[in-house]
Short mmCIF file of C-alpha atoms in Angstrom, two decimals:
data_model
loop_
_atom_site.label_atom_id
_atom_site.label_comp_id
_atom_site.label_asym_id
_atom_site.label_seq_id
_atom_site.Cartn_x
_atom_site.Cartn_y
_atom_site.Cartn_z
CA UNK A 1 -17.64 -16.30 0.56
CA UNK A 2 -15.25 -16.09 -1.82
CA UNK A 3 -12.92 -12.90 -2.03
CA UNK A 4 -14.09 -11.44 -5.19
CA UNK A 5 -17.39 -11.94 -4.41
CA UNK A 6 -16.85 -10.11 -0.83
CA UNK A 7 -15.25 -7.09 -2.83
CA UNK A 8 -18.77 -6.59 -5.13
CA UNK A 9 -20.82 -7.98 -2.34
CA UNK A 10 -19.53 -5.13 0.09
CA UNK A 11 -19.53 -2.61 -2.10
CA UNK A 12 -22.94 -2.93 -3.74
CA UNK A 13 -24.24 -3.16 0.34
CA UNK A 14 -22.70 -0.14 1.28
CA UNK A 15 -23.17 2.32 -2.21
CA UNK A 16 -26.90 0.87 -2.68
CA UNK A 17 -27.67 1.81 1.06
CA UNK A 18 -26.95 4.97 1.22
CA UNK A 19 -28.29 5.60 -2.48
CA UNK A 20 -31.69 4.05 -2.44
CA UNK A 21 -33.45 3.83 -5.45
CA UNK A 22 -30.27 4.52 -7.46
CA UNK A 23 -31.26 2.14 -10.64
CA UNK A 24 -32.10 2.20 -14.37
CA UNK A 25 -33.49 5.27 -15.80
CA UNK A 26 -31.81 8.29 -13.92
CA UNK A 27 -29.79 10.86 -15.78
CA UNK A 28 -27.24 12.36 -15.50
CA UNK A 29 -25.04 16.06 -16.48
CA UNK A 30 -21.55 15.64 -16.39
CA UNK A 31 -19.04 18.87 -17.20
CA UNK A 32 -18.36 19.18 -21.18
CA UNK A 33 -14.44 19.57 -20.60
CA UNK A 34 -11.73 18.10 -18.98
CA UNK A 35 -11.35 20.91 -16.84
CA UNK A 36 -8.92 21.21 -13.19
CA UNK A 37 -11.61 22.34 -11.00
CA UNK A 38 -12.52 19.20 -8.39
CA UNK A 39 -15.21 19.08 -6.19
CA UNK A 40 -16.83 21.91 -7.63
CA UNK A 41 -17.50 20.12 -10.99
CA UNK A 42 -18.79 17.17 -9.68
CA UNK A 43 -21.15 15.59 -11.47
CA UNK A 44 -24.47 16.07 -9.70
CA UNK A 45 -27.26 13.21 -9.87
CA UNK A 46 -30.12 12.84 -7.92
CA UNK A 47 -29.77 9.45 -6.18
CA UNK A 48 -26.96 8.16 -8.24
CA UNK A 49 -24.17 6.06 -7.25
CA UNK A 50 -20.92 8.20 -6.22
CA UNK A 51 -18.15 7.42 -7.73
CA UNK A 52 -14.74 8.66 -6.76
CA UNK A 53 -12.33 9.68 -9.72
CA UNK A 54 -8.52 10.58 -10.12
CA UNK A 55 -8.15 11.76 -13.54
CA UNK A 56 -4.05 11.29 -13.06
CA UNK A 57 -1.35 12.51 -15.59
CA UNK A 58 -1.20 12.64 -19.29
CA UNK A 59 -4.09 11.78 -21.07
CA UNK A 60 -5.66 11.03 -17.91
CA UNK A 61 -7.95 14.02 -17.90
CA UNK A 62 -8.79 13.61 -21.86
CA UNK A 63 -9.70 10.00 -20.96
CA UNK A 64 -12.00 11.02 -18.12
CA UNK A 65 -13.84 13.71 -20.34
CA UNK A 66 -14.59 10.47 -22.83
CA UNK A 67 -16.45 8.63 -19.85
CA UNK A 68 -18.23 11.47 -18.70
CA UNK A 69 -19.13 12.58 -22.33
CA UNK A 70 -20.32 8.80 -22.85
CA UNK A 71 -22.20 8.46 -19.13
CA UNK A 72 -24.10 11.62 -19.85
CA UNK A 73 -25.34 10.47 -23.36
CA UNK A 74 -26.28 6.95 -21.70
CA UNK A 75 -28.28 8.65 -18.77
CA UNK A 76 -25.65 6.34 -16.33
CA UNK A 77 -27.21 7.28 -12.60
CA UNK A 78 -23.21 7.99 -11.49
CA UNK A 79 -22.04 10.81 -9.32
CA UNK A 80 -18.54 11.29 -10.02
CA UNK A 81 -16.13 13.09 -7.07
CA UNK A 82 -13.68 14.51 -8.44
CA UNK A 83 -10.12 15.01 -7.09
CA UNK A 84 -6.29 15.60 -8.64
CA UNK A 85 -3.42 14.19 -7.43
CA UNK A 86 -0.22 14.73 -9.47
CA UNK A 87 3.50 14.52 -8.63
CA UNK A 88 4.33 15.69 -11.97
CA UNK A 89 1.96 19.17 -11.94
CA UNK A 90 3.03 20.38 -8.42
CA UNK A 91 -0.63 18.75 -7.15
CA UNK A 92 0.55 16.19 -4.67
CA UNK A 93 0.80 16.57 -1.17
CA UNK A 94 -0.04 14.26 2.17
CA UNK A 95 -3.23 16.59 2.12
CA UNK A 96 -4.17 15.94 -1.20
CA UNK A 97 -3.40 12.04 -0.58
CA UNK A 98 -6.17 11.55 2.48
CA UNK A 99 -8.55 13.95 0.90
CA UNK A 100 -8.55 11.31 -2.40
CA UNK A 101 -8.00 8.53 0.35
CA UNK A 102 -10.78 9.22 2.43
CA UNK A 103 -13.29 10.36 -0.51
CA UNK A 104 -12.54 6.23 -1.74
CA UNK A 105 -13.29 4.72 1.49
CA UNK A 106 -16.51 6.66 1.97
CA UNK A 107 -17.60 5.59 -2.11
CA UNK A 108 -16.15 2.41 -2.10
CA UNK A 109 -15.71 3.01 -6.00
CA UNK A 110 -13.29 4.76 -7.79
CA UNK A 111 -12.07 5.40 -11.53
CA UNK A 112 -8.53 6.99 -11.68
CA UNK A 113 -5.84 7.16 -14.48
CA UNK A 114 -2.09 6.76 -14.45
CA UNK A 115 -0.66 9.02 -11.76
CA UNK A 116 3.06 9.29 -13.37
CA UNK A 117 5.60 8.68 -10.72
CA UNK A 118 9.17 10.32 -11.73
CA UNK A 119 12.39 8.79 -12.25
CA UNK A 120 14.45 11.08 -9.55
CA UNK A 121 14.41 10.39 -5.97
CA UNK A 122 13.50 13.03 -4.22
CA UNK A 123 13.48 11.96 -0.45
CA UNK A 124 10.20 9.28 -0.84
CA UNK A 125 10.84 6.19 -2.18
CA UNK A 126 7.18 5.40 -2.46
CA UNK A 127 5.58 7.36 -4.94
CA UNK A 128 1.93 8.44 -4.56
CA UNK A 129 0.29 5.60 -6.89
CA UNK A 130 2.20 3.15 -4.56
CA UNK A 131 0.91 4.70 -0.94
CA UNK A 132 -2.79 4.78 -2.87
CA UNK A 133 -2.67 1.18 -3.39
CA UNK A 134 -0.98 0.06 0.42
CA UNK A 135 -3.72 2.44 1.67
CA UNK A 136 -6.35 1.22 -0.03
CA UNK A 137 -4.67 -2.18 0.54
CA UNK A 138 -5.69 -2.92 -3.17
CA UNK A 139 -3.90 -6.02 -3.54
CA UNK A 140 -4.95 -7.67 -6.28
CA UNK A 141 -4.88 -6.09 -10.11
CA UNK A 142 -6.73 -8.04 -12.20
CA UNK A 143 -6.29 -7.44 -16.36
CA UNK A 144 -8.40 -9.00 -18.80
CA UNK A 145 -6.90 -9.41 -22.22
CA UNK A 146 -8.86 -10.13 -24.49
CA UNK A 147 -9.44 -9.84 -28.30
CA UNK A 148 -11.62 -6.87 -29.71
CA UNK A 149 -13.87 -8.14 -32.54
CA UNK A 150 -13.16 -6.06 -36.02
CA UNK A 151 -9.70 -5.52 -35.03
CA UNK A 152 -6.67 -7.79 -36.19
CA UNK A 153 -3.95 -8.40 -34.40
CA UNK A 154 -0.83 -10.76 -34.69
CA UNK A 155 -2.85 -13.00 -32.06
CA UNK A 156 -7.05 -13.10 -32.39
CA UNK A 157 -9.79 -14.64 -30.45
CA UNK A 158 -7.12 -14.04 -27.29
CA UNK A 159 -8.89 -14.74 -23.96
CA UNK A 160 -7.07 -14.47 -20.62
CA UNK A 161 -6.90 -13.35 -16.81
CA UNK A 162 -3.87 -11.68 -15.51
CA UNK A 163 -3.47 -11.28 -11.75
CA UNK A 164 -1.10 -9.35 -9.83
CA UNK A 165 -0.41 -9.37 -6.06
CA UNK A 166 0.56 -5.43 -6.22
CA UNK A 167 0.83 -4.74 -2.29
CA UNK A 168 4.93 -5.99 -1.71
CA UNK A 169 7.18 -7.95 -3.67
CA UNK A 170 9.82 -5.64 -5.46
CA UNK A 171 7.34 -2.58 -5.01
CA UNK A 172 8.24 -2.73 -1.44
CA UNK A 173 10.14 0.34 -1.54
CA UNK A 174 12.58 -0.48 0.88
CA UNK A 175 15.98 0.16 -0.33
CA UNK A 176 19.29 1.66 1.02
CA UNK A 177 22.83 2.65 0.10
CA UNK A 178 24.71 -0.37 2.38
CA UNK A 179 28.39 0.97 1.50
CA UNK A 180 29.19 3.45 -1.07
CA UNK A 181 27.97 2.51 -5.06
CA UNK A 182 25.72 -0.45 -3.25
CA UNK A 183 22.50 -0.23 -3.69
CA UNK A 184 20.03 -2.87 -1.77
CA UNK A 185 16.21 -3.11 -2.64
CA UNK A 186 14.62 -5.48 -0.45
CA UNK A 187 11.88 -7.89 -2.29
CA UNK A 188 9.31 -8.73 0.16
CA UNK A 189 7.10 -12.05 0.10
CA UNK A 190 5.04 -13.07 3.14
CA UNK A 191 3.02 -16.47 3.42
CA UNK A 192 -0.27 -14.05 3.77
CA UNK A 193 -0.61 -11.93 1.50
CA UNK A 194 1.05 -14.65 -1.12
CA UNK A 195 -1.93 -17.04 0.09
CA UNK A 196 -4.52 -13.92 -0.16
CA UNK A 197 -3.68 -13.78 -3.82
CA UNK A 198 -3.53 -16.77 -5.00
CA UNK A 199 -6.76 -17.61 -3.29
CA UNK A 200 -8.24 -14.71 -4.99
CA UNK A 201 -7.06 -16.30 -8.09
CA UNK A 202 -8.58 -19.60 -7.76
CA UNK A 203 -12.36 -18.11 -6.45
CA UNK A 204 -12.02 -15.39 -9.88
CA UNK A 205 -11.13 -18.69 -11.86
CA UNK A 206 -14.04 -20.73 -10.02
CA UNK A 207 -16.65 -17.66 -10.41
CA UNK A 208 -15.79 -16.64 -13.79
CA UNK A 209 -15.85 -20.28 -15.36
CA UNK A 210 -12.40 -20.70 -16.08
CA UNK A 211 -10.32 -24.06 -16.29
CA UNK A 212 -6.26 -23.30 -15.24
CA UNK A 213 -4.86 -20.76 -12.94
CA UNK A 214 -0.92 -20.54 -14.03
CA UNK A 215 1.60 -19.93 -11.16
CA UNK A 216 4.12 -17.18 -12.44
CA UNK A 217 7.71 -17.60 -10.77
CA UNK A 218 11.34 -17.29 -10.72
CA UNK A 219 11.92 -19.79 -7.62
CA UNK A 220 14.67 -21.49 -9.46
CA UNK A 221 16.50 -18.23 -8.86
CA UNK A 222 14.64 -16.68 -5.88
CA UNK A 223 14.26 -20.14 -3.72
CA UNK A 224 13.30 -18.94 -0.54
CA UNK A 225 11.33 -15.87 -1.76
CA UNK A 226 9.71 -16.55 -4.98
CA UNK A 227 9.96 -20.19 -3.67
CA UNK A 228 7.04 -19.20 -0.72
CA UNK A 229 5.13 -17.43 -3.57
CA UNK A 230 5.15 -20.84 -5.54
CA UNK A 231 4.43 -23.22 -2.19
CA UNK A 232 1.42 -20.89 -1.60
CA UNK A 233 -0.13 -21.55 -4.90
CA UNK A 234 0.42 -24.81 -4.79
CA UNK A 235 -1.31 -25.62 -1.36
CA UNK A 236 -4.24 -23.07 -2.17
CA UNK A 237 -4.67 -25.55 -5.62
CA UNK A 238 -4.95 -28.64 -3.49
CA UNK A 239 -8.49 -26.64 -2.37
CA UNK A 240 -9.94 -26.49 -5.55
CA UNK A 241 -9.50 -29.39 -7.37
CA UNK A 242 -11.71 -28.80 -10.63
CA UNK A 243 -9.12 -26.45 -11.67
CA UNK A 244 -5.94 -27.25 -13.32
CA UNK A 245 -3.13 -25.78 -11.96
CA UNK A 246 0.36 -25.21 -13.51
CA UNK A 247 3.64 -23.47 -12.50
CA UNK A 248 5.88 -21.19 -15.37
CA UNK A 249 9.51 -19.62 -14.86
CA UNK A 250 8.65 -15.92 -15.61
CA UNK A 251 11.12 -15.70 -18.48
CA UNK A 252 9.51 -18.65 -20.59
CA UNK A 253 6.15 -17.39 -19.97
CA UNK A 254 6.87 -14.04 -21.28
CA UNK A 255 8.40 -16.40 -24.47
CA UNK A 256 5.32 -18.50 -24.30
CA UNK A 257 3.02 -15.70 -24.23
CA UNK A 258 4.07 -14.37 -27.51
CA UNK A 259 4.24 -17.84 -29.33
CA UNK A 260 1.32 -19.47 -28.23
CA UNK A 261 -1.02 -17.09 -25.60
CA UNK A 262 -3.71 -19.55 -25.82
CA UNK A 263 -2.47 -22.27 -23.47
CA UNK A 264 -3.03 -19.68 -20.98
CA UNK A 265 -6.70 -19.14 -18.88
CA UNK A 266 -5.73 -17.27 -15.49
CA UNK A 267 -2.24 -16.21 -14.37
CA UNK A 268 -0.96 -15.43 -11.25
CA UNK A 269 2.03 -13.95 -10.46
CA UNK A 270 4.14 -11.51 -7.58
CA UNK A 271 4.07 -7.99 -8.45
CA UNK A 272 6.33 -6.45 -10.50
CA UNK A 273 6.47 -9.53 -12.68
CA UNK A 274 2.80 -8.92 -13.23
CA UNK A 275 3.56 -5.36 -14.59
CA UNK A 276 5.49 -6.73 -16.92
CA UNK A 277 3.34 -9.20 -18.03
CA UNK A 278 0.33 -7.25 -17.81
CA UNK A 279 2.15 -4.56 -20.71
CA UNK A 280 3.50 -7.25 -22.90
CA UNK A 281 -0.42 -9.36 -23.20
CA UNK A 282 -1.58 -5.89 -23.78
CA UNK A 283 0.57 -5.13 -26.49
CA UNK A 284 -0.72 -9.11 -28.11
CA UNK A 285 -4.30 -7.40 -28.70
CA UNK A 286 -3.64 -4.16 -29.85
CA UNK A 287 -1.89 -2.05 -26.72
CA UNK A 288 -2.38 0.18 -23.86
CA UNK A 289 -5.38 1.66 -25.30
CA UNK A 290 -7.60 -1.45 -25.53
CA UNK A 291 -6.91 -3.07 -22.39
CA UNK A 292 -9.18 -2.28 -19.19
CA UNK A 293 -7.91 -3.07 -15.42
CA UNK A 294 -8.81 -3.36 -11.85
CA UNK A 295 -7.81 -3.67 -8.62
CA UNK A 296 -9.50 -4.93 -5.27
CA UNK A 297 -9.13 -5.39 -2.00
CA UNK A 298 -11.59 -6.55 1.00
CA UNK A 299 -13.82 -3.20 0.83
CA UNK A 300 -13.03 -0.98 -2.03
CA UNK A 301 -12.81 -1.83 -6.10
CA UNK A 302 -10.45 0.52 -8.57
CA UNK A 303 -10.79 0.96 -12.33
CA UNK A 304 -8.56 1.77 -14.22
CA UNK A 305 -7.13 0.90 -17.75
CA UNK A 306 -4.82 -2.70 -17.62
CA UNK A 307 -1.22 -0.84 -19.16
CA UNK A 308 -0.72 2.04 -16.72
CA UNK A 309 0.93 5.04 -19.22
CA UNK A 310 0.25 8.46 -18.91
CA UNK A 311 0.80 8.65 -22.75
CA UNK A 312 2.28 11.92 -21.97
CA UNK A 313 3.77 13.22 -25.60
CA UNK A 314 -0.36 13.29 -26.98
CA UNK A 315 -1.71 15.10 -24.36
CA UNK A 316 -3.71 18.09 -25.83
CA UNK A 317 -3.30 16.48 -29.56
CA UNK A 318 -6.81 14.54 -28.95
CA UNK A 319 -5.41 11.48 -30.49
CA UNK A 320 -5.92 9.51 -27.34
CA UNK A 321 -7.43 6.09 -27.72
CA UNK A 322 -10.18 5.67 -24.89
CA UNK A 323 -11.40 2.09 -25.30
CA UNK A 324 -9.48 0.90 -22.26
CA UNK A 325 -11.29 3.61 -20.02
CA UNK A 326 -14.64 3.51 -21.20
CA UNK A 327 -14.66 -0.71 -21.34
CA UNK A 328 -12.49 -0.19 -17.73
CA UNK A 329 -15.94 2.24 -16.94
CA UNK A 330 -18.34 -0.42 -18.16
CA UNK A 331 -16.48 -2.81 -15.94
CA UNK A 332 -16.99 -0.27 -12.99
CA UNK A 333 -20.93 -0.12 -13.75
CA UNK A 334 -21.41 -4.14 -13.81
CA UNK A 335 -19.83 -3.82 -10.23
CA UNK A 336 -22.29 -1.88 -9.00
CA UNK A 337 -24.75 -4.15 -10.73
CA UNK A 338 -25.99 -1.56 -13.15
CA UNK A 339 -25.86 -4.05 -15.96
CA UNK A 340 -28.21 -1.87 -18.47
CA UNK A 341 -25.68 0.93 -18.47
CA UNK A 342 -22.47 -1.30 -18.19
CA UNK A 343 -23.67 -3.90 -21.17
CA UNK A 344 -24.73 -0.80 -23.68
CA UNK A 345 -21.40 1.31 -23.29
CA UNK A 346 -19.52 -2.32 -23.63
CA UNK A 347 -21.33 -3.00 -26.73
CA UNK A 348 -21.23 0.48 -27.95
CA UNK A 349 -17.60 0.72 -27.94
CA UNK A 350 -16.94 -2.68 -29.68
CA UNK A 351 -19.52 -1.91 -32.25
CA UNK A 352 -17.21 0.98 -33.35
CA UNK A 353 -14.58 -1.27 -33.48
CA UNK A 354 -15.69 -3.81 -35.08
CA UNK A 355 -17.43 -1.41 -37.98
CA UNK A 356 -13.86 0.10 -38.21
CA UNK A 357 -14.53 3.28 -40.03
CA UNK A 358 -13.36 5.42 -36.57
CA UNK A 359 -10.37 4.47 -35.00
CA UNK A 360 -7.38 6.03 -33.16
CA UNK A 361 -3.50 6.14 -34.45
CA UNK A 362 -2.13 3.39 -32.31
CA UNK A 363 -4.86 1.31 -33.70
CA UNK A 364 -3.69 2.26 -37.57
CA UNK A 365 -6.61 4.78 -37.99
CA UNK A 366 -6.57 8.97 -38.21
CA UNK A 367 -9.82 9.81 -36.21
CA UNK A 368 -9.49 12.02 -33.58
CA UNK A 369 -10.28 11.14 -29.40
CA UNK A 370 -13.64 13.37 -30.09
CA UNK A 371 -14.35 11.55 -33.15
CA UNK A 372 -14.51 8.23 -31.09
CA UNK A 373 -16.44 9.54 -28.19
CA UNK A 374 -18.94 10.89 -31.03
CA UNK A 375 -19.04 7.67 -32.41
CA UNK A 376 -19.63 5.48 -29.25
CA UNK A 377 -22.33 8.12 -27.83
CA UNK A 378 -23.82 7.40 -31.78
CA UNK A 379 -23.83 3.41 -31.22
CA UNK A 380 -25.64 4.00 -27.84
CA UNK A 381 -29.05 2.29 -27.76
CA UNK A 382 -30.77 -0.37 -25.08
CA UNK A 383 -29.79 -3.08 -24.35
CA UNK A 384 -31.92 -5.88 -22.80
CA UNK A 385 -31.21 -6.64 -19.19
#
């Protein structure tokens, strides 16, 4: 089976059997603030499907308020599990790390925001976010970017895949002072994992419909290195031969992207050209705060908004835009095959958007986060399915 499918497959199998009966029709109470308390303000549902959730830095916690505010109002049978992790508040720690870890691998699920990684080295090259992810062995980040209905943009009716191998490459975190004022960082690229994602590419591509999977690369530079990245994709295409494949230097993709986006379909790329990427196709249909992500790996699935930013200078000013994390949440929901739920927060949301009367400051509006939330919770009403 295909990888993406094993990902939903597995955790569907796992949540659904130890949560029988946990459907359409439950309710459930979630806490009215975005408060610092964990475990004891978990959101309690008979039956429901637990959830795992890392509220992160910034916004983070104003963000997860929104999709508990919007799950309660929707009767969404989730249990949430709450837990904080923050290098930036004093709340990190190896403790902290397994007791998030281990809460993930016993849900399978989990929603989490940015968790801000500082500047200053401090002894740990890896940062939290990145020991999460090797963990977790969440290796491919998957961003959809794609045009919200209502609201204009330099580039409309926008429709692509971005995904990221996010497990080595430049995030490797190996690095070392060689003599003094040299500084090596070692980029890592093995056959495997370089295989593993580009596969993944080509079954998302084959499941979702789509006609081109683009190879991102700089192996005119990076021969050996990016040059294996690009040989990978390129033997994994000979497999599926209904879809078109093509190769792109990074640099004239990011140029490409912003003259002409809609030659692309799927992208695929090493990691930390895939953050880059992933920020700049955000920023082509309206920024950080309309673009959902997530990431997979054989067992467990992630969600998460598509530009990682703590949006740090508006926390407490509830001018937070939460589109990305509620349509990141609806994602979540269609994963665990609660379509109902998923389909009428989806269409909630993009019914506020598309009426335009309520919208956040990055999106050229003056209505507060609550005014949003208010909004969506207002559009609420079933959907078939």
């Amino acid at each position: 089976m295909a990888a993406l499918s094993n990902v939903r497959w597995l955790t569907r199998a796992v949540v659904a059997a130890r949560t029988p009966g946990a459907w359409r029709g439950l309710g459930t109470s979630a806490p009215a603030h975005a408060a610092s308390q964990s475990q004891a303000e978990d959101v309690k549902v008979q039956g429901a499907f637990p959830v795992t959730m890392l509220p992160g830095d910034g916004v983070g916690p104003e963000l997860m308020h929104a999709v508990k505010e919007v799950f309660k109002a929707a009767a969404v049978p989730v249990e949430f599990k709450e837990h904080r992790l923050s290098e930036v508040q004093n709340m990190a720690s190896e403790q902290k790390l397994e007791e998030l870890l281990s809460s993930m691998k016993e849900n399978k699920v989990a929603i989490i925001g940015k968790i801000h990684t500082p500047m200053e080295y401090k002894g740990e090259l890896a940062s939290y976010d990145m020991q999460l992810r090797r963990k977790l062995d969440l290796f491919a980040n998957v961003v959809h970017v794609k045009s919200l209905p209502g609201y204009v943009t330099r580039h409309n009716n926008l429709d692509l895949v971005i995904i990221r191998e996010q497990t080595e490459g430049e995030y490797s975190s190996l690095e070392h002072e060689s003599a003094k004022g040299v500084i090596e960082c070692l980029k890592i690229v093995t056959r495997t994992k370089s295989q593993r994602i580009a596969k993944f590419a080509f079954d998302y591509a084959t499941k979702k419909g789509r006609n081109k999977v683009t190879a991102v690369h700089k192996a005119n530079i990076m021969k050996l290195g990016d040059g294996l990245f690009l040989q990978c994709c390129r033997e994994v295409a000979e497999l599926y031969p209904k879809i078109k494949f093509e190769t792109m230097i990074i640099d004239n993709c990011c140029m490409q992207l912003v003259q002409n986006p809609y030659q692309f379909d799927v992208l695929v790329m090493p990691n930390l050209y895939g953050n880059i990427i992933d920020n700049l196709a955000a920023g082509l249909v309206g920024g950080a705060g309309v673009v959902p992500g997530e990431s997979y790996s054989a067992e467990y699935a992630v969600f998460e908004t598509g530009a990682r930013h703590p949006f740090a200078q508006a926390v407490g000013r509830n001018i937070a835009n939460p589109t990305a994390m509620l349509l990141s949440a609806s994602n979540m929901l269609r994963h665990l095959n609660l379509e109902y739920h998923s389909n009428m927060i989806a269409d909630a949301v993009k019914k506020v958007i598309k009426v335009g009367k309520v919208r956040t400051r990055d999106m050229g509006g003056y209505s507060t986060t609550t005014d949003f939330i208010q909004s969506v919770i207002g559009h609420l009403h079933p959907h078939g399915g």
